[in-house]
mmCIF file of N, CA and C in Angstrom:
data_model
loop_
_atom_site.group_PDB
_atom_site.id
_atom_site.type_symbol
_atom_site.label_atom_id
_atom_site.label_comp_id
_atom_site.label_asym_id
_atom_site.label_seq_id
_atom_site.Cartn_x
_atom_site.Cartn_y
_atom_site.Cartn_z
ATOM 1 N N MET Q 1 -6.529 -11.841 -17.144
ATOM 2 C CA MET Q 1 -7.319 -10.832 -16.479
ATOM 3 C C MET Q 1 -8.819 -11.092 -16.655
ATOM 4 N N THR Q 2 -9.182 -12.212 -17.169
ATOM 5 C CA THR Q 2 -10.596 -12.483 -17.371
ATOM 6 C C THR Q 2 -11.261 -12.988 -16.101
ATOM 7 N N ARG Q 3 -10.486 -13.524 -15.160
ATOM 8 C CA ARG Q 3 -11.084 -13.998 -13.912
ATOM 9 C C ARG Q 3 -11.399 -12.801 -13.026
ATOM 10 N N SER Q 4 -12.589 -12.766 -12.463
ATOM 11 C CA SER Q 4 -13.000 -11.611 -11.669
ATOM 12 C C SER Q 4 -12.156 -11.395 -10.412
ATOM 13 N N PRO Q 5 -11.706 -12.441 -9.676
ATOM 14 C CA PRO Q 5 -10.851 -12.164 -8.510
ATOM 15 C C PRO Q 5 -9.546 -11.474 -8.906
ATOM 16 N N VAL Q 6 -8.994 -11.831 -10.055
ATOM 17 C CA VAL Q 6 -7.763 -11.202 -10.518
ATOM 18 C C VAL Q 6 -8.022 -9.736 -10.852
ATOM 19 N N MET Q 7 -9.131 -9.456 -11.532
ATOM 20 C CA MET Q 7 -9.471 -8.079 -11.875
ATOM 21 C C MET Q 7 -9.708 -7.254 -10.611
ATOM 22 N N ALA Q 8 -10.394 -7.816 -9.642
ATOM 23 C CA ALA Q 8 -10.639 -7.103 -8.385
ATOM 24 C C ALA Q 8 -9.318 -6.797 -7.674
ATOM 25 N N TRP Q 9 -8.421 -7.770 -7.644
ATOM 26 C CA TRP Q 9 -7.110 -7.569 -7.025
ATOM 27 C C TRP Q 9 -6.332 -6.484 -7.757
ATOM 28 N N TYR Q 10 -6.378 -6.516 -9.084
ATOM 29 C CA TYR Q 10 -5.656 -5.544 -9.900
ATOM 30 C C TYR Q 10 -6.172 -4.134 -9.637
ATOM 31 N N LEU Q 11 -7.478 -3.976 -9.581
ATOM 32 C CA LEU Q 11 -8.061 -2.654 -9.337
ATOM 33 C C LEU Q 11 -7.740 -2.143 -7.936
ATOM 34 N N ARG Q 12 -7.752 -3.031 -6.926
ATOM 35 C CA ARG Q 12 -7.358 -2.612 -5.573
ATOM 36 C C ARG Q 12 -5.894 -2.195 -5.543
ATOM 37 N N SER Q 13 -5.059 -2.914 -6.288
ATOM 38 C CA SER Q 13 -3.638 -2.580 -6.349
ATOM 39 C C SER Q 13 -3.431 -1.205 -6.964
ATOM 40 N N LEU Q 14 -4.168 -0.910 -8.025
ATOM 41 C CA LEU Q 14 -4.011 0.382 -8.680
ATOM 42 C C LEU Q 14 -4.430 1.538 -7.780
ATOM 43 N N LYS Q 15 -5.399 1.326 -6.902
ATOM 44 C CA LYS Q 15 -5.797 2.379 -5.971
ATOM 45 C C LYS Q 15 -4.638 2.746 -5.046
ATOM 46 N N LYS Q 16 -3.840 1.766 -4.680
ATOM 47 C CA LYS Q 16 -2.684 2.030 -3.807
ATOM 48 C C LYS Q 16 -1.595 2.791 -4.548
ATOM 49 N N LEU Q 17 -1.597 2.726 -5.883
ATOM 50 C CA LEU Q 17 -0.574 3.379 -6.699
ATOM 51 C C LEU Q 17 -1.058 4.683 -7.319
ATOM 52 N N LYS Q 18 -2.223 5.180 -6.914
ATOM 53 C CA LYS Q 18 -2.839 6.303 -7.622
ATOM 54 C C LYS Q 18 -1.961 7.544 -7.693
ATOM 55 N N ASP Q 19 -1.052 7.765 -6.752
ATOM 56 C CA ASP Q 19 -0.148 8.919 -6.827
ATOM 57 C C ASP Q 19 1.022 8.679 -7.775
ATOM 58 N N PHE Q 20 1.228 7.439 -8.191
ATOM 59 C CA PHE Q 20 2.398 7.081 -8.983
ATOM 60 C C PHE Q 20 2.066 6.539 -10.364
ATOM 61 N N ALA Q 21 0.858 6.028 -10.555
ATOM 62 C CA ALA Q 21 0.492 5.399 -11.823
ATOM 63 C C ALA Q 21 -0.950 5.741 -12.169
ATOM 64 N N MET Q 22 -1.228 5.902 -13.463
ATOM 65 C CA MET Q 22 -2.585 6.174 -13.912
ATOM 66 C C MET Q 22 -3.212 4.850 -14.353
ATOM 67 N N PRO Q 23 -4.316 4.445 -13.725
ATOM 68 C CA PRO Q 23 -4.931 3.176 -14.105
ATOM 69 C C PRO Q 23 -5.375 3.164 -15.558
ATOM 70 N N ALA Q 24 -5.127 2.078 -16.243
ATOM 71 C CA ALA Q 24 -5.509 1.936 -17.647
ATOM 72 C C ALA Q 24 -7.005 1.708 -17.799
ATOM 73 N N THR Q 25 -7.727 1.577 -16.682
ATOM 74 C CA THR Q 25 -9.169 1.371 -16.757
ATOM 75 C C THR Q 25 -9.903 2.679 -17.036
ATOM 76 N N ASN Q 26 -9.227 3.811 -16.846
ATOM 77 C CA ASN Q 26 -9.847 5.107 -17.134
ATOM 78 C C ASN Q 26 -9.716 5.439 -18.607
ATOM 79 N N GLN Q 27 -10.679 6.190 -19.117
ATOM 80 C CA GLN Q 27 -10.578 6.638 -20.496
ATOM 81 C C GLN Q 27 -9.613 7.809 -20.544
ATOM 82 N N LEU Q 28 -8.715 7.787 -21.506
ATOM 83 C CA LEU Q 28 -7.718 8.840 -21.624
ATOM 84 C C LEU Q 28 -8.337 10.096 -22.218
ATOM 85 N N GLY Q 29 -7.884 11.247 -21.715
ATOM 86 C CA GLY Q 29 -8.324 12.519 -22.251
ATOM 87 C C GLY Q 29 -7.481 12.917 -23.454
ATOM 88 N N ASN Q 30 -7.860 14.002 -24.078
ATOM 89 C CA ASN Q 30 -7.129 14.508 -25.232
ATOM 90 C C ASN Q 30 -5.703 14.876 -24.820
ATOM 91 N N GLY Q 31 -4.724 14.358 -25.533
ATOM 92 C CA GLY Q 31 -3.326 14.652 -25.219
ATOM 93 C C GLY Q 31 -2.712 13.741 -24.181
ATOM 94 N N GLU Q 32 -3.458 12.794 -23.622
ATOM 95 C CA GLU Q 32 -2.924 11.853 -22.645
ATOM 96 C C GLU Q 32 -2.593 10.535 -23.337
ATOM 97 N N GLY Q 33 -1.663 9.800 -22.748
ATOM 98 C CA GLY Q 33 -1.304 8.511 -23.307
ATOM 99 C C GLY Q 33 -0.400 7.744 -22.376
ATOM 100 N N TYR Q 34 -0.072 6.529 -22.752
ATOM 101 C CA TYR Q 34 0.826 5.681 -21.985
ATOM 102 C C TYR Q 34 2.095 5.465 -22.796
ATOM 103 N N VAL Q 35 3.219 5.484 -22.119
ATOM 104 C CA VAL Q 35 4.498 5.366 -22.800
ATOM 105 C C VAL Q 35 5.249 4.158 -22.268
ATOM 106 N N LYS Q 36 5.774 3.336 -23.169
ATOM 107 C CA LYS Q 36 6.631 2.221 -22.771
ATOM 108 C C LYS Q 36 8.085 2.657 -22.724
ATOM 109 N N LYS Q 37 8.426 3.650 -23.553
ATOM 110 C CA LYS Q 37 9.774 4.187 -23.539
ATOM 111 C C LYS Q 37 9.736 5.610 -24.080
ATOM 112 N N LEU Q 38 10.701 6.409 -23.633
ATOM 113 C CA LEU Q 38 10.782 7.807 -24.025
ATOM 114 C C LEU Q 38 12.152 8.042 -24.643
ATOM 115 N N TYR Q 39 12.172 8.399 -25.910
ATOM 116 C CA TYR Q 39 13.443 8.612 -26.598
ATOM 117 C C TYR Q 39 14.076 9.917 -26.145
ATOM 118 N N VAL Q 40 15.376 9.857 -25.790
ATOM 119 C CA VAL Q 40 16.125 11.049 -25.398
ATOM 120 C C VAL Q 40 17.177 11.404 -26.440
ATOM 121 N N SER Q 41 17.374 10.534 -27.392
ATOM 122 C CA SER Q 41 18.248 10.767 -28.535
ATOM 123 C C SER Q 41 17.803 9.778 -29.621
ATOM 124 N N PRO Q 42 18.389 9.873 -30.822
ATOM 125 C CA PRO Q 42 17.962 8.931 -31.870
ATOM 126 C C PRO Q 42 18.126 7.459 -31.499
ATOM 127 N N ARG Q 43 19.063 7.137 -30.603
ATOM 128 C CA ARG Q 43 19.291 5.728 -30.257
ATOM 129 C C ARG Q 43 18.957 5.379 -28.810
ATOM 130 N N LYS Q 44 18.996 6.347 -27.916
ATOM 131 C CA LYS Q 44 18.794 6.057 -26.492
ATOM 132 C C LYS Q 44 17.375 6.409 -26.068
ATOM 133 N N TYR Q 45 16.853 5.585 -25.159
ATOM 134 C CA TYR Q 45 15.519 5.851 -24.619
ATOM 135 C C TYR Q 45 15.479 5.471 -23.145
ATOM 136 N N ILE Q 46 14.533 6.070 -22.439
ATOM 137 C CA ILE Q 46 14.337 5.795 -21.018
ATOM 138 C C ILE Q 46 13.146 4.850 -20.881
ATOM 139 N N VAL Q 47 13.340 3.788 -20.124
ATOM 140 C CA VAL Q 47 12.267 2.854 -19.785
ATOM 141 C C VAL Q 47 11.822 3.220 -18.371
ATOM 142 N N PRO Q 48 10.522 3.450 -18.153
ATOM 143 C CA PRO Q 48 10.072 3.886 -16.826
ATOM 144 C C PRO Q 48 10.307 2.834 -15.745
ATOM 145 N N ALA Q 49 10.335 3.310 -14.497
ATOM 146 C CA ALA Q 49 10.441 2.411 -13.352
ATOM 147 C C ALA Q 49 9.183 1.550 -13.292
ATOM 148 N N LYS Q 50 9.316 0.348 -12.722
ATOM 149 C CA LYS Q 50 8.184 -0.578 -12.648
ATOM 150 C C LYS Q 50 8.140 -1.222 -11.271
ATOM 151 N N VAL Q 51 6.938 -1.564 -10.863
ATOM 152 C CA VAL Q 51 6.751 -2.346 -9.643
ATOM 153 C C VAL Q 51 6.078 -3.652 -10.053
ATOM 154 N N ASN Q 52 6.586 -4.757 -9.531
ATOM 155 C CA ASN Q 52 5.961 -6.056 -9.754
ATOM 156 C C ASN Q 52 5.195 -6.402 -8.491
ATOM 157 N N ILE Q 53 3.902 -6.616 -8.652
ATOM 158 C CA ILE Q 53 3.047 -6.976 -7.532
ATOM 159 C C ILE Q 53 2.632 -8.422 -7.746
ATOM 160 N N GLN Q 54 3.005 -9.282 -6.806
ATOM 161 C CA GLN Q 54 2.715 -10.707 -6.941
ATOM 162 C C GLN Q 54 1.779 -11.125 -5.821
ATOM 163 N N LEU Q 55 0.667 -11.702 -6.197
ATOM 164 C CA LEU Q 55 -0.292 -12.238 -5.240
ATOM 165 C C LEU Q 55 -0.129 -13.749 -5.231
ATOM 166 N N GLU Q 56 0.493 -14.266 -4.180
ATOM 167 C CA GLU Q 56 0.875 -15.673 -4.149
ATOM 168 C C GLU Q 56 -0.316 -16.621 -4.071
ATOM 169 N N THR Q 57 -1.396 -16.225 -3.398
ATOM 170 C CA THR Q 57 -2.538 -17.132 -3.271
ATOM 171 C C THR Q 57 -3.195 -17.399 -4.611
ATOM 172 N N MET Q 58 -3.109 -16.451 -5.549
ATOM 173 C CA MET Q 58 -3.701 -16.635 -6.877
ATOM 174 C C MET Q 58 -2.657 -16.998 -7.922
ATOM 175 N N LYS Q 59 -1.402 -17.001 -7.528
ATOM 176 C CA LYS Q 59 -0.295 -17.265 -8.461
ATOM 177 C C LYS Q 59 -0.372 -16.324 -9.659
ATOM 178 N N TYR Q 60 -0.489 -15.032 -9.348
ATOM 179 C CA TYR Q 60 -0.605 -14.013 -10.382
ATOM 180 C C TYR Q 60 0.322 -12.857 -10.046
ATOM 181 N N SER Q 61 0.908 -12.269 -11.079
ATOM 182 C CA SER Q 61 1.717 -11.074 -10.859
ATOM 183 C C SER Q 61 1.579 -10.137 -12.046
ATOM 184 N N ALA Q 62 1.883 -8.872 -11.809
ATOM 185 C CA ALA Q 62 1.792 -7.868 -12.870
ATOM 186 C C ALA Q 62 2.891 -6.839 -12.671
ATOM 187 N N TRP Q 63 3.532 -6.445 -13.761
ATOM 188 C CA TRP Q 63 4.484 -5.342 -13.754
ATOM 189 C C TRP Q 63 3.716 -4.079 -14.110
ATOM 190 N N ILE Q 64 3.778 -3.067 -13.266
ATOM 191 C CA ILE Q 64 3.060 -1.815 -13.492
ATOM 192 C C ILE Q 64 4.079 -0.684 -13.519
ATOM 193 N N PRO Q 65 4.163 0.058 -14.630
ATOM 194 C CA PRO Q 65 5.089 1.198 -14.670
ATOM 195 C C PRO Q 65 4.599 2.300 -13.736
ATOM 196 N N PHE Q 66 5.533 2.963 -13.079
ATOM 197 C CA PHE Q 66 5.146 4.073 -12.208
ATOM 198 C C PHE Q 66 6.141 5.206 -12.350
ATOM 199 N N GLY Q 67 5.697 6.389 -11.961
ATOM 200 C CA GLY Q 67 6.541 7.574 -11.994
ATOM 201 C C GLY Q 67 6.614 8.195 -10.615
ATOM 202 N N LEU Q 68 7.449 9.194 -10.488
ATOM 203 C CA LEU Q 68 7.593 9.887 -9.213
ATOM 204 C C LEU Q 68 6.475 10.913 -9.093
ATOM 205 N N SER Q 69 6.155 11.290 -7.872
ATOM 206 C CA SER Q 69 5.141 12.318 -7.658
ATOM 207 C C SER Q 69 5.778 13.464 -6.886
ATOM 208 N N ALA Q 70 5.059 14.570 -6.778
ATOM 209 C CA ALA Q 70 5.600 15.754 -6.096
ATOM 210 C C ALA Q 70 5.967 15.453 -4.645
ATOM 211 N N GLY Q 71 5.167 14.624 -3.990
ATOM 212 C CA GLY Q 71 5.432 14.284 -2.591
ATOM 213 C C GLY Q 71 6.544 13.276 -2.397
ATOM 214 N N PHE Q 72 6.896 12.545 -3.449
ATOM 215 C CA PHE Q 72 7.913 11.497 -3.377
ATOM 216 C C PHE Q 72 8.819 11.627 -4.602
ATOM 217 N N PRO Q 73 9.756 12.575 -4.563
ATOM 218 C CA PRO Q 73 10.517 12.930 -5.770
ATOM 219 C C PRO Q 73 11.680 12.003 -6.128
ATOM 220 N N THR Q 74 11.995 11.019 -5.297
ATOM 221 C CA THR Q 74 13.102 10.116 -5.609
ATOM 222 C C THR Q 74 12.592 8.679 -5.704
ATOM 223 N N PHE Q 75 13.348 7.852 -6.382
ATOM 224 C CA PHE Q 75 12.972 6.441 -6.535
ATOM 225 C C PHE Q 75 12.838 5.776 -5.168
ATOM 226 N N SER Q 76 13.790 6.035 -4.265
ATOM 227 C CA SER Q 76 13.750 5.369 -2.955
ATOM 228 C C SER Q 76 12.555 5.841 -2.121
ATOM 229 N N SER Q 77 12.218 7.127 -2.174
ATOM 230 C CA SER Q 77 11.059 7.591 -1.402
ATOM 231 C C SER Q 77 9.760 7.047 -1.994
ATOM 232 N N ALA Q 78 9.687 6.944 -3.322
ATOM 233 C CA ALA Q 78 8.489 6.388 -3.966
ATOM 234 C C ALA Q 78 8.332 4.911 -3.618
ATOM 235 N N THR Q 79 9.416 4.135 -3.703
ATOM 236 C CA THR Q 79 9.313 2.704 -3.400
ATOM 237 C C THR Q 79 8.977 2.477 -1.930
ATOM 238 N N GLU Q 80 9.535 3.298 -1.059
ATOM 239 C CA GLU Q 80 9.237 3.178 0.372
ATOM 240 C C GLU Q 80 7.753 3.436 0.637
ATOM 241 N N GLU Q 81 7.197 4.468 0.010
ATOM 242 C CA GLU Q 81 5.776 4.788 0.189
ATOM 243 C C GLU Q 81 4.882 3.701 -0.407
ATOM 244 N N ILE Q 82 5.243 3.171 -1.571
ATOM 245 C CA ILE Q 82 4.449 2.102 -2.179
ATOM 246 C C ILE Q 82 4.458 0.868 -1.280
ATOM 247 N N ARG Q 83 5.626 0.508 -0.751
ATOM 248 C CA ARG Q 83 5.698 -0.635 0.177
ATOM 249 C C ARG Q 83 4.802 -0.415 1.398
ATOM 250 N N LYS Q 84 4.848 0.804 1.953
ATOM 251 C CA LYS Q 84 4.043 1.141 3.133
ATOM 252 C C LYS Q 84 2.558 1.014 2.826
ATOM 253 N N ARG Q 85 2.134 1.533 1.690
ATOM 254 C CA ARG Q 85 0.718 1.473 1.327
ATOM 255 C C ARG Q 85 0.236 0.033 1.159
ATOM 256 N N PHE Q 86 1.040 -0.797 0.527
ATOM 257 C CA PHE Q 86 0.619 -2.183 0.339
ATOM 258 C C PHE Q 86 0.662 -2.967 1.645
ATOM 259 N N LYS Q 87 1.603 -2.630 2.525
ATOM 260 C CA LYS Q 87 1.661 -3.301 3.824
ATOM 261 C C LYS Q 87 0.402 -2.978 4.637
ATOM 262 N N ASP Q 88 -0.046 -1.715 4.550
ATOM 263 C CA ASP Q 88 -1.231 -1.281 5.292
ATOM 264 C C ASP Q 88 -2.543 -1.640 4.599
ATOM 265 N N SER Q 89 -2.477 -2.205 3.399
ATOM 266 C CA SER Q 89 -3.687 -2.430 2.597
ATOM 267 C C SER Q 89 -4.543 -3.587 3.077
ATOM 268 N N GLY Q 90 -3.940 -4.556 3.733
ATOM 269 C CA GLY Q 90 -4.697 -5.725 4.137
ATOM 270 C C GLY Q 90 -4.833 -6.768 3.040
ATOM 271 N N LEU Q 91 -4.209 -6.524 1.878
ATOM 272 C CA LEU Q 91 -4.227 -7.526 0.810
ATOM 273 C C LEU Q 91 -3.311 -8.674 1.227
ATOM 274 N N PRO Q 92 -3.763 -9.911 1.132
ATOM 275 C CA PRO Q 92 -2.989 -11.043 1.655
ATOM 276 C C PRO Q 92 -1.803 -11.421 0.775
ATOM 277 N N GLU Q 93 -0.729 -11.803 1.427
ATOM 278 C CA GLU Q 93 0.446 -12.424 0.801
ATOM 279 C C GLU Q 93 0.917 -11.745 -0.482
ATOM 280 N N LEU Q 94 1.257 -10.493 -0.361
ATOM 281 C CA LEU Q 94 1.788 -9.759 -1.513
ATOM 282 C C LEU Q 94 3.307 -9.747 -1.476
ATOM 283 N N LYS Q 95 3.902 -9.837 -2.638
ATOM 284 C CA LYS Q 95 5.337 -9.638 -2.781
ATOM 285 C C LYS Q 95 5.528 -8.482 -3.746
ATOM 286 N N LEU Q 96 6.403 -7.564 -3.399
ATOM 287 C CA LEU Q 96 6.697 -6.430 -4.261
ATOM 288 C C LEU Q 96 8.145 -6.491 -4.708
ATOM 289 N N ALA Q 97 8.373 -6.177 -5.968
ATOM 290 C CA ALA Q 97 9.730 -6.055 -6.503
ATOM 291 C C ALA Q 97 9.753 -4.790 -7.354
ATOM 292 N N PHE Q 98 10.862 -4.089 -7.314
ATOM 293 C CA PHE Q 98 10.968 -2.826 -8.036
ATOM 294 C C PHE Q 98 12.100 -2.881 -9.047
ATOM 295 N N LYS Q 99 11.898 -2.178 -10.147
ATOM 296 C CA LYS Q 99 12.924 -2.065 -11.174
ATOM 297 C C LYS Q 99 13.067 -0.577 -11.490
ATOM 298 N N ARG Q 100 14.284 -0.055 -11.325
ATOM 299 C CA ARG Q 100 14.528 1.360 -11.583
ATOM 300 C C ARG Q 100 14.339 1.681 -13.053
ATOM 301 N N GLU Q 101 14.099 2.971 -13.348
ATOM 302 C CA GLU Q 101 14.085 3.359 -14.743
ATOM 303 C C GLU Q 101 15.500 3.202 -15.308
ATOM 304 N N THR Q 102 15.572 2.884 -16.562
ATOM 305 C CA THR Q 102 16.870 2.653 -17.189
ATOM 306 C C THR Q 102 16.966 3.418 -18.493
ATOM 307 N N ILE Q 103 18.193 3.686 -18.909
ATOM 308 C CA ILE Q 103 18.458 4.252 -20.218
ATOM 309 C C ILE Q 103 19.033 3.129 -21.057
ATOM 310 N N GLU Q 104 18.388 2.852 -22.189
ATOM 311 C CA GLU Q 104 18.788 1.723 -23.034
ATOM 312 C C GLU Q 104 19.017 2.187 -24.454
ATOM 313 N N LYS Q 105 19.671 1.342 -25.220
ATOM 314 C CA LYS Q 105 19.901 1.606 -26.654
ATOM 315 C C LYS Q 105 19.095 0.646 -27.477
#
């Protein structure tokens, strides 16, 4: 992430996800944080859904965790909207891959 074109691409990508993901470039407020997993029992935890955004011209990709929003309450509606936003973004040669949230031990 030290190359400026990669950082610029990453920040543009996060703008498209603003309803689903909170950019890590913002300073967190009191009581806010980022979670890699959420324990639902002593052994089981939920891993959030993720989108992989791959920019082929730069040979760079990033997995970004995302959540559902009030306007898109299901995984399929959220992924459909994210695909639509990136298609309309004008960012060249993007590939998107999605991974559902999972419950793991």
